[in-house]
XYZ file of C-alpha atoms in Angstrom:
653
model
C 127.456 50.440 144.449
C 126.738 54.120 145.164
C 128.860 55.137 142.207
C 126.968 52.733 139.918
C 123.490 54.066 141.103
C 124.744 57.697 140.526
C 125.865 56.835 136.965
C 122.484 55.129 136.238
C 120.651 58.153 137.619
C 122.680 60.484 135.435
C 122.028 58.419 132.367
C 118.285 58.185 133.023
C 118.148 61.927 133.713
C 119.813 62.613 130.406
C 117.492 60.227 128.624
C 114.379 61.880 130.105
C 115.748 65.272 129.223
C 116.401 64.297 125.637
C 112.901 62.762 125.453
C 111.321 65.989 126.503
C 113.112 68.354 124.216
C 113.428 67.834 120.455
C 115.396 70.184 118.302
C 115.337 70.738 114.572
C 117.359 73.224 112.489
C 117.000 74.597 108.972
C 119.417 73.458 106.322
C 121.149 76.762 106.455
C 121.471 76.526 110.305
C 119.903 80.061 110.642
C 116.729 78.693 112.334
C 116.426 76.329 115.308
C 113.172 75.148 116.714
C 112.921 73.155 119.961
C 109.637 71.312 120.758
C 109.320 70.717 124.573
C 107.023 68.573 126.757
C 108.467 69.760 130.064
C 105.063 70.947 131.368
C 102.886 71.020 128.280
C 103.564 70.817 124.525
C 105.255 74.017 123.302
C 108.032 75.240 120.975
C 110.630 77.894 121.021
C 112.539 79.547 118.200
C 116.082 80.855 117.683
C 117.211 82.831 114.723
C 120.968 82.942 114.108
C 121.538 81.911 117.768
C 119.207 84.508 119.238
C 115.985 83.232 120.938
C 113.079 85.125 119.574
C 110.133 82.972 120.659
C 109.630 81.091 123.818
C 107.335 78.321 125.065
C 104.582 78.808 122.507
C 101.819 76.487 123.517
C 100.491 73.811 121.085
C 97.269 71.772 121.594
C 94.044 70.768 120.159
C 90.990 69.963 122.259
C 87.981 67.839 121.203
C 84.470 68.007 122.664
C 84.782 64.588 124.235
C 87.680 65.735 126.300
C 90.514 64.261 124.189
C 93.532 66.603 123.905
C 96.234 66.457 121.335
C 99.186 68.031 122.934
C 98.996 69.179 126.622
C 101.026 67.049 128.955
C 102.185 64.472 126.355
C 105.026 61.995 126.111
C 105.996 61.133 122.645
C 106.449 57.386 122.131
C 108.949 57.760 119.262
C 110.385 60.307 116.931
C 111.699 60.078 113.315
C 113.739 62.715 111.594
C 115.430 63.341 108.356
C 115.947 65.638 105.353
C 114.298 65.993 102.014
C 114.861 67.808 98.704
C 111.876 68.678 96.449
C 111.302 70.378 93.120
C 107.947 71.987 92.994
C 106.228 72.736 89.940
C 104.334 76.023 90.415
C 102.154 77.054 87.407
C 100.894 80.610 87.669
C 103.102 81.368 90.736
C 106.004 83.772 91.041
C 108.288 81.067 89.480
C 107.429 78.214 87.298
C 109.187 75.782 89.579
C 111.585 75.900 92.462
C 113.837 73.572 94.491
C 113.406 73.457 98.224
C 115.052 71.631 101.079
C 113.792 70.825 104.538
C 114.652 68.921 107.635
C 111.670 67.144 109.263
C 110.832 65.857 112.743
C 107.812 63.596 113.350
C 106.760 63.092 117.026
C 104.303 60.162 117.569
C 102.075 59.912 120.645
C 99.292 57.441 120.512
C 96.488 58.757 118.199
C 98.358 61.673 116.750
C 101.737 62.845 115.297
C 103.135 66.276 115.546
C 104.899 66.995 112.242
C 107.655 69.710 112.162
C 109.589 71.110 109.279
C 112.405 73.442 109.055
C 113.189 75.197 105.765
C 115.636 77.974 105.067
C 112.618 80.353 104.725
C 110.688 79.262 107.775
C 109.482 76.604 110.231
C 106.115 75.076 110.429
C 104.174 72.410 112.485
C 100.884 70.596 112.145
C 98.913 67.785 113.800
C 98.180 64.556 112.073
C 95.556 62.497 113.796
C 94.438 58.795 113.510
C 91.187 58.774 115.526
C 88.422 56.483 114.250
C 85.192 58.194 113.011
C 84.440 61.893 113.227
C 85.453 64.414 115.820
C 84.290 67.777 117.133
C 87.110 70.303 117.581
C 86.265 72.412 120.658
C 89.303 74.624 120.328
C 92.990 74.816 119.405
C 95.848 76.450 121.273
C 98.350 78.126 118.992
C 100.493 80.630 120.657
C 103.146 83.133 119.289
C 105.141 84.234 122.327
C 108.069 86.586 121.605
C 110.969 87.212 123.863
C 111.167 90.977 123.387
C 108.750 93.816 122.396
C 109.754 93.649 118.771
C 108.459 95.984 116.147
C 105.637 94.412 113.977
C 103.039 95.239 111.258
C 99.557 93.939 112.000
C 96.277 94.026 109.998
C 93.076 94.166 112.145
C 89.488 93.582 111.406
C 87.194 96.588 111.353
C 85.431 95.801 114.708
C 81.952 94.721 113.409
C 79.249 93.603 115.807
C 80.279 90.027 114.837
C 84.016 90.132 115.327
C 84.475 87.079 113.142
C 83.082 88.712 110.093
C 85.645 90.567 108.032
C 86.538 91.527 104.493
C 90.216 91.265 105.322
C 91.054 94.562 103.569
C 92.773 96.426 106.358
C 95.824 98.730 106.238
C 98.697 97.719 108.417
C 99.200 98.951 112.023
C 102.795 99.477 113.163
C 103.225 98.639 116.743
C 105.325 96.772 119.305
C 104.863 93.187 120.409
C 102.573 93.238 123.488
C 100.764 96.533 122.558
C 96.967 96.198 122.162
C 95.392 99.483 121.065
C 92.312 97.919 119.547
C 88.809 97.365 120.806
C 87.774 93.940 122.039
C 85.718 93.548 118.847
C 88.821 93.771 116.665
C 90.918 90.788 115.966
C 94.296 90.525 114.032
C 94.624 88.355 111.062
C 97.476 86.826 109.069
C 100.049 87.504 107.698
C 101.694 89.421 110.528
C 105.404 90.621 110.218
C 107.577 90.734 113.171
C 111.041 92.455 113.009
C 113.422 90.618 115.291
C 116.365 92.921 114.623
C 119.590 92.336 112.880
C 118.789 88.609 112.664
C 115.830 89.308 110.151
C 112.103 89.218 110.231
C 109.351 86.586 110.760
C 105.931 86.217 109.039
C 103.051 84.508 110.960
C 101.161 82.538 108.368
C 99.228 79.257 107.755
C 98.783 76.885 104.898
C 96.629 74.021 103.725
C 93.481 75.269 105.572
C 90.846 72.719 104.520
C 87.862 71.544 106.231
C 88.871 73.741 109.118
C 88.650 77.464 110.167
C 91.375 79.959 109.383
C 93.186 81.722 112.202
C 92.463 85.049 113.835
C 94.808 86.413 116.371
C 94.072 87.987 119.679
C 96.745 90.272 121.050
C 98.380 89.263 124.259
C 101.231 90.698 126.404
C 103.751 88.221 124.848
C 102.428 88.472 121.255
C 99.330 86.612 119.984
C 97.188 83.579 120.636
C 95.005 82.068 117.930
C 91.226 82.322 117.962
C 88.911 80.675 115.585
C 85.367 81.420 114.345
C 83.019 78.707 115.658
C 80.620 76.907 113.397
C 77.487 78.943 112.636
C 74.384 77.963 114.476
C 71.771 80.378 113.005
C 72.065 82.639 109.843
C 71.006 86.099 108.563
C 70.981 86.958 104.837
C 72.275 90.344 103.685
C 71.162 92.361 100.675
C 73.661 90.618 98.422
C 71.971 87.233 99.192
C 74.955 86.079 101.369
C 74.336 84.091 104.537
C 76.382 84.863 107.495
C 76.201 83.562 111.129
C 73.834 85.298 113.486
C 74.785 82.926 116.262
C 77.469 80.314 116.774
C 77.886 76.785 118.037
C 80.354 75.770 120.813
C 82.690 73.946 118.422
C 85.028 75.278 115.732
C 85.109 72.216 113.465
C 83.442 68.885 112.797
C 85.747 66.755 110.773
C 87.237 63.375 110.224
C 89.272 62.014 113.058
C 91.898 60.722 110.645
C 93.416 63.649 108.815
C 96.216 66.228 108.578
C 95.330 69.607 110.032
C 96.535 72.977 108.744
C 100.172 74.043 108.942
C 101.038 76.888 111.399
C 103.988 78.778 109.852
C 106.632 81.182 111.093
C 108.105 82.396 107.871
C 111.649 83.898 107.775
C 113.598 86.508 105.820
C 117.158 87.367 106.557
C 116.663 90.582 104.617
C 113.542 92.458 103.819
C 113.770 91.493 100.230
C 113.704 87.757 101.118
C 110.191 88.173 102.647
C 108.765 89.205 99.276
C 109.622 85.758 97.759
C 108.876 83.618 100.790
C 107.607 80.154 99.591
C 106.325 78.713 102.875
C 102.601 78.888 102.157
C 102.841 77.378 98.612
C 105.351 74.661 99.339
C 103.283 73.323 102.370
C 99.961 73.352 100.479
C 98.307 70.131 99.119
C 99.340 69.049 95.654
C 97.371 69.895 92.467
C 94.050 68.020 92.238
C 93.368 69.153 88.699
C 94.662 66.541 86.163
C 94.804 68.850 83.153
C 95.563 72.523 83.588
C 96.298 73.349 80.038
C 92.938 75.249 79.669
C 93.796 77.661 82.469
C 94.875 80.988 80.954
C 96.273 83.720 83.172
C 96.358 87.312 81.830
C 94.902 90.671 82.019
C 91.272 91.770 82.246
C 89.221 94.950 81.973
C 87.238 95.795 85.071
C 84.022 97.821 84.958
C 83.152 98.493 88.649
C 86.174 100.854 89.498
C 85.210 103.166 86.673
C 81.478 102.878 87.123
C 81.011 101.666 83.509
C 82.035 105.086 82.286
C 82.592 105.398 78.590
C 82.765 108.512 76.356
C 83.141 109.304 72.745
C 80.463 106.710 71.995
C 76.978 106.981 70.513
C 75.134 105.023 73.217
C 74.473 105.456 76.882
C 77.078 103.613 78.873
C 76.017 101.421 81.758
C 75.307 97.828 82.626
C 74.025 97.077 79.116
C 74.852 95.006 76.097
C 76.356 97.906 74.061
C 78.785 98.800 76.926
C 80.258 95.349 77.217
C 80.545 95.012 73.457
C 82.702 98.001 73.547
C 84.767 96.553 76.382
C 85.159 93.295 74.509
C 86.206 95.133 71.279
C 88.818 97.119 73.325
C 90.107 93.813 74.947
C 90.378 92.122 71.620
C 92.309 95.026 70.052
C 94.831 94.988 72.860
C 95.387 91.229 73.314
C 93.591 91.254 76.701
C 92.099 87.786 77.304
C 89.228 88.689 79.816
C 86.459 91.117 80.422
C 84.841 91.261 83.747
C 81.051 91.840 84.039
C 80.728 92.878 87.655
C 77.740 93.587 89.872
C 74.396 94.267 88.184
C 74.185 91.670 85.447
C 71.639 89.295 87.232
C 68.519 89.927 89.125
C 66.484 88.515 92.046
C 69.759 87.272 93.698
C 69.877 84.497 91.095
C 72.680 84.227 88.595
C 70.323 82.224 86.277
C 68.039 85.251 85.899
C 69.574 87.924 83.602
C 68.945 91.585 84.422
C 67.039 93.712 81.857
C 69.035 95.583 79.386
C 71.995 93.165 79.139
C 72.011 90.054 76.938
C 74.690 87.991 78.628
C 74.170 84.994 76.379
C 74.780 87.084 73.320
C 77.831 88.696 74.930
C 79.283 85.294 75.799
C 79.225 84.268 72.157
C 80.401 87.697 70.916
C 83.354 87.547 73.297
C 84.383 84.083 72.163
C 84.154 85.298 68.512
C 86.669 88.025 69.335
C 89.130 85.680 71.096
C 88.027 87.098 74.574
C 86.300 85.422 77.510
C 83.936 86.997 80.025
C 84.294 86.678 83.782
C 80.980 86.997 85.610
C 80.685 88.455 89.189
C 78.522 86.614 91.650
C 78.122 86.573 95.398
C 78.999 83.407 97.238
C 75.642 82.027 98.575
C 73.578 82.470 95.382
C 76.330 80.837 93.408
C 76.989 78.009 95.747
C 73.337 77.162 96.280
C 72.992 76.184 92.614
C 76.656 75.646 91.890
C 76.626 72.577 89.580
C 73.910 73.946 87.319
C 75.296 77.553 87.153
C 78.893 76.408 86.358
C 77.780 73.869 83.723
C 75.378 76.339 82.038
C 77.756 79.245 81.671
C 80.734 76.972 80.773
C 78.832 75.582 77.947
C 78.129 79.074 76.642
C 81.922 79.832 76.676
C 82.374 81.614 80.101
C 85.940 82.122 81.179
C 85.264 82.102 84.965
C 83.641 83.772 87.953
C 84.608 86.540 90.267
C 83.076 85.397 93.483
C 82.485 88.083 96.278
C 81.486 88.722 99.830
C 82.817 85.581 101.530
C 83.760 87.788 104.611
C 84.361 84.800 106.854
C 86.873 81.986 107.427
C 84.911 79.627 109.560
C 84.982 75.971 108.631
C 81.703 76.067 106.709
C 82.908 78.929 104.439
C 86.272 77.318 103.910
C 84.489 74.160 102.656
C 82.155 76.247 100.406
C 85.375 77.769 98.856
C 86.848 74.339 98.157
C 83.523 73.229 96.673
C 83.470 76.275 94.316
C 87.156 75.627 93.333
C 86.511 72.015 92.503
C 83.315 72.427 90.552
C 84.747 75.442 88.652
C 87.777 73.268 87.740
C 85.564 70.458 86.525
C 83.834 73.024 84.266
C 87.101 74.629 83.050
C 86.379 78.008 84.849
C 88.943 80.206 86.455
C 88.154 82.018 89.748
C 88.899 85.452 91.173
C 87.876 85.468 94.999
C 86.861 88.691 96.643
C 85.779 89.568 100.076
C 88.246 86.783 100.905
C 90.802 85.929 103.551
C 94.502 85.642 102.668
C 95.740 82.760 100.446
C 96.518 79.473 102.285
C 97.885 77.497 99.332
C 94.495 76.829 97.558
C 96.117 77.942 94.231
C 98.527 75.050 94.406
C 95.711 72.566 94.976
C 93.321 74.164 92.463
C 95.341 76.282 89.984
C 92.218 77.701 88.421
C 91.997 79.951 91.497
C 94.085 82.704 90.057
C 93.471 85.620 92.401
C 92.336 86.531 95.865
C 91.494 89.976 97.244
C 92.197 89.987 101.053
C 94.108 93.218 100.623
C 93.708 96.991 101.043
C 93.391 97.609 97.277
C 92.674 100.350 94.914
C 89.036 100.229 95.307
C 89.414 101.868 98.757
C 90.356 105.078 97.002
C 86.747 105.432 95.721
C 85.558 106.400 99.168
C 88.665 107.046 101.367
C 90.308 110.381 101.573
C 93.994 110.967 102.091
C 93.717 110.971 105.931
C 92.172 107.551 105.836
C 94.243 105.765 103.284
C 98.019 106.142 102.600
C 98.157 104.011 99.460
C 101.909 104.522 98.540
C 102.843 103.417 102.038
C 100.411 100.504 101.743
C 101.885 99.483 98.390
C 105.318 99.332 99.860
C 104.165 97.065 102.565
C 102.002 94.602 100.672
C 104.889 92.741 98.943
C 106.485 92.027 102.211
C 103.320 90.885 104.073
C 100.179 90.005 102.336
C 101.791 88.999 99.016
C 104.144 86.490 100.741
C 101.092 84.246 101.231
C 100.024 84.358 97.590
C 98.692 86.357 94.751
C 96.360 89.315 95.164
C 93.647 91.207 93.250
C 94.714 94.828 93.922
C 93.155 96.189 90.712
C 95.803 98.596 89.572
C 96.006 100.710 86.364
C 94.299 103.911 87.337
C 95.011 106.924 85.083
C 93.815 109.871 87.026
C 96.943 110.141 89.022
C 97.372 112.644 91.810
C 99.743 113.995 94.457
C 99.121 113.627 98.086
C 97.620 117.127 98.281
C 95.753 116.868 95.064
C 93.997 113.555 95.916
C 90.335 113.365 96.885
C 87.772 110.490 96.891
C 85.457 110.541 93.902
C 83.336 107.338 93.744
C 82.469 107.269 90.055
C 85.595 108.879 88.591
C 88.262 107.746 91.085
C 91.755 109.002 91.398
C 95.033 107.156 92.369
C 97.576 108.349 94.962
C 100.904 108.697 93.451
C 102.416 108.890 89.940
C 101.442 107.205 86.660
C 104.835 105.359 86.707
C 103.889 104.024 90.135
C 100.698 102.487 88.656
C 102.510 100.965 85.784
C 105.169 99.469 88.071
C 102.584 97.679 90.072
C 101.956 95.282 87.233
C 105.540 94.104 87.891
C 105.745 94.405 91.678
C 102.387 92.861 92.514
C 101.777 89.156 91.797
C 98.317 88.830 89.923
C 97.831 86.069 87.521
C 94.609 87.824 86.585
C 95.725 91.463 86.461
C 93.103 94.141 86.189
C 93.045 97.225 84.007
C 90.791 99.176 86.383
C 90.168 102.280 84.365
C 87.723 102.950 81.503
C 88.575 101.540 78.136
C 87.929 105.165 76.785
C 90.636 106.456 78.963
C 93.067 103.679 77.919
C 92.358 104.464 74.210
C 93.341 108.073 74.805
C 96.454 106.971 76.683
C 97.760 104.492 74.236
C 101.353 104.897 75.208
C 100.656 103.825 78.749
C 98.205 101.114 77.785
C 100.601 99.570 75.317
C 103.403 99.467 77.939
C 100.895 97.762 80.438
C 99.784 95.221 77.951
C 103.323 93.994 77.414
C 103.867 93.111 81.050
C 102.935 89.423 81.592
C 100.581 88.270 84.325
C 102.677 85.199 85.226
C 106.438 84.664 84.928
C 109.115 82.033 85.004
C 111.312 83.589 87.662
C 111.281 86.508 90.206
C 114.074 88.313 91.930
C 113.776 91.114 94.366
C 116.670 93.508 93.714
C 116.235 95.623 96.725
C 113.839 97.107 99.110
C 112.890 98.097 102.629
C 109.625 97.367 104.283
C 107.271 100.324 104.049
C 109.678 102.382 102.012
C 110.388 100.897 98.549
C 110.824 97.798 96.532
C 112.484 96.960 93.165
C 111.408 93.549 91.612
C 112.621 91.831 88.499
C 110.577 89.060 86.788
C 111.571 86.990 83.759
C 109.160 85.458 81.215
C 110.316 83.779 77.995
C 113.687 85.296 78.087
C 112.494 88.909 78.521
C 112.884 90.830 81.854
C 110.578 93.161 83.442
C 111.584 95.442 86.359
C 109.367 97.473 88.564
C 110.123 99.827 91.409
C 107.821 101.817 93.709
C 108.313 104.181 96.621
C 106.185 105.621 99.415
C 105.476 109.328 99.676
C 109.231 110.001 99.938
C 110.983 110.812 96.685
C 113.882 108.324 96.308
C 116.924 107.473 94.219
C 117.712 103.866 93.679
C 120.566 102.024 91.978
C 119.358 99.116 89.778
C 122.131 96.461 89.409
C 121.612 94.546 86.111
C 123.894 91.577 87.047
C 120.743 89.335 86.808
C 120.930 89.701 82.958
C 122.607 87.094 80.850
C 125.515 87.807 78.610
C 125.388 90.300 75.700
C 123.763 93.661 75.155
C 120.100 94.220 76.095
C 117.614 96.888 75.037
C 115.615 98.537 77.895
C 112.500 100.625 77.586
C 111.966 102.736 80.732
C 108.687 104.156 81.937
C 109.537 106.634 84.556
C 108.747 109.789 86.612
C 109.797 113.101 85.324
C 111.160 116.278 87.051
C 107.521 117.457 87.088
C 105.854 114.306 88.520
C 106.066 115.671 92.035
C 103.595 118.424 91.046
C 101.812 116.657 88.077
C 101.430 113.043 89.088
C 100.225 111.832 85.698
C 103.406 113.072 83.996
C 105.788 110.425 82.826
C 108.584 109.764 80.325
C 109.433 106.857 78.133
C 113.074 106.351 77.100
C 115.285 103.625 75.642
C 118.844 102.529 76.534
C 121.351 99.674 76.161
C 122.211 97.765 79.298
C 124.251 94.653 80.149
C 125.039 92.520 83.118
C 127.609 95.102 84.409
C 125.262 98.129 84.202
C 124.325 99.901 87.366
C 121.594 102.467 86.688
C 120.574 105.227 89.057
C 116.826 105.982 88.797
C 114.854 108.776 90.540
C 111.412 108.126 91.818
C 109.063 111.025 92.639
C 106.919 111.337 95.736
C 104.619 108.229 95.558
C 106.465 107.418 92.309
C 108.038 104.452 90.610
C 109.403 103.001 87.286
C 108.922 100.095 85.011
C 111.340 98.597 82.478
C 110.890 96.000 79.688
C 114.238 94.539 78.777
C 114.920 92.228 75.854
C 118.038 91.011 74.026
């Protein structure tokens, strides 16, 4: 009898233990995630058998006291595996196959969904609560087992710590270090190097009707913090409303819904991070029935160069003649868009055109030249009259809007962004979102959203000296961090190229840090379905060789391969479009030799045109050389990059 009782006890203990720990692995077996309910709901993560995250708390708390997570017992679990082919227009590849294992844990009014892909793991809550709910807070912890190295972007530390343009450079530090003031918060993506096993990216996807994550540093890593809903507002000089005080809830939403995915992306090698698909593949599917009207491509951009033209017989500025010149330049070079940035409307009303510029005429003139205008607007004045403004300018032939100064990721602003994306799509308008948080998959849901800022981009060089901004280093971090979450509007293409010592900030005639070849390579390395030519058309006309090379590089591609790279040091990227290959490489301020292996090419001989640094580029950063050669799939070419340098290649059969 005692022996029977003991056996029953052991069986029961094993059952209870299994019921409190649920394990899921990636198809490759490199990632293992265990969800535990031993004390409260949490997860742990192993990479190639090494535990790197431990007991990361998961919970969501509602104002009525309801808690999803906490001390929970799941009633049932279901698990399995799925394969998907994801069509991805205007992404880094036209389509891609993905596999994942899933684990769904059901407990009363909610399910915890967990997925494990080869390039990361993710979880989210799916609730089934009648009516609406108020979310008081969410627990999302990222607890690491060691003081790993990591790269973190921080907000600037405004009086309102939740207000941010999300344009920070990256801070290199250890897990557990907190060298920032209480007013500063971290934001995603964050990169954590877990050693020989690879690196992790903290990201999120499908953030709809809910605030985005900020991160508070903690001794073990980070815990999520969310901007509450605004209570009172102030309006700035751009006409944009921001919170002056907050409520005590972070969201009011439907009780029956799927909440955002919390992601730990993975790359076995640094190069893998630059093509991580976790954010895109977890986003909601496309809601635009017909996307044939969406045209990616390049655009002129007036604000970087302060509307500077020369060799013309009129005074350049925000006026009709200047933009006619820009349109003519774009038409002559096959550039589909011209941006009309700040200054074209007055009285904070996009329906009131400023004196001196005839926007209605310019819209018709552009269409007649095969070009479309993109009009800049700040978020609140546009959203306040969204339907009328979009319908009015769409009927006049507008290509889209560049919307600026969101500077927030609270639930209300997230909903405004979805509104703008939806109404713009209904009126066949593309969008370029500035002053904006990182992408969270919106471009999959609304493919007319081509670009996001949320990056320390070239405009920073208009006012930051070399002690404040290290742009070549920044450029060699972006592909592995920010770009993993989605496309970016960095606004490359500057022609006044300077060495580190020669650089200085000049607002109206800005310089770039690094070489001319570095700037050209950024059109390959960076993913921008709407790619800017930031300098003056007058400059491009006098640098036709550079301009022609840039114009040949497509803004979207069919396939992307990262040939090599190391975080913060260099990257070499190859992209294919319609059978032609484009290769770009950039380095930080260290001159570097790289070997480019052309085994990605198909059979036969190929002609390669190379835009490269020269032996003098270390002293004269604008110097470059263009050469031609034959290559094939067995070619390995050694290329030299100058300090802050790079190279670009166009390869065709």
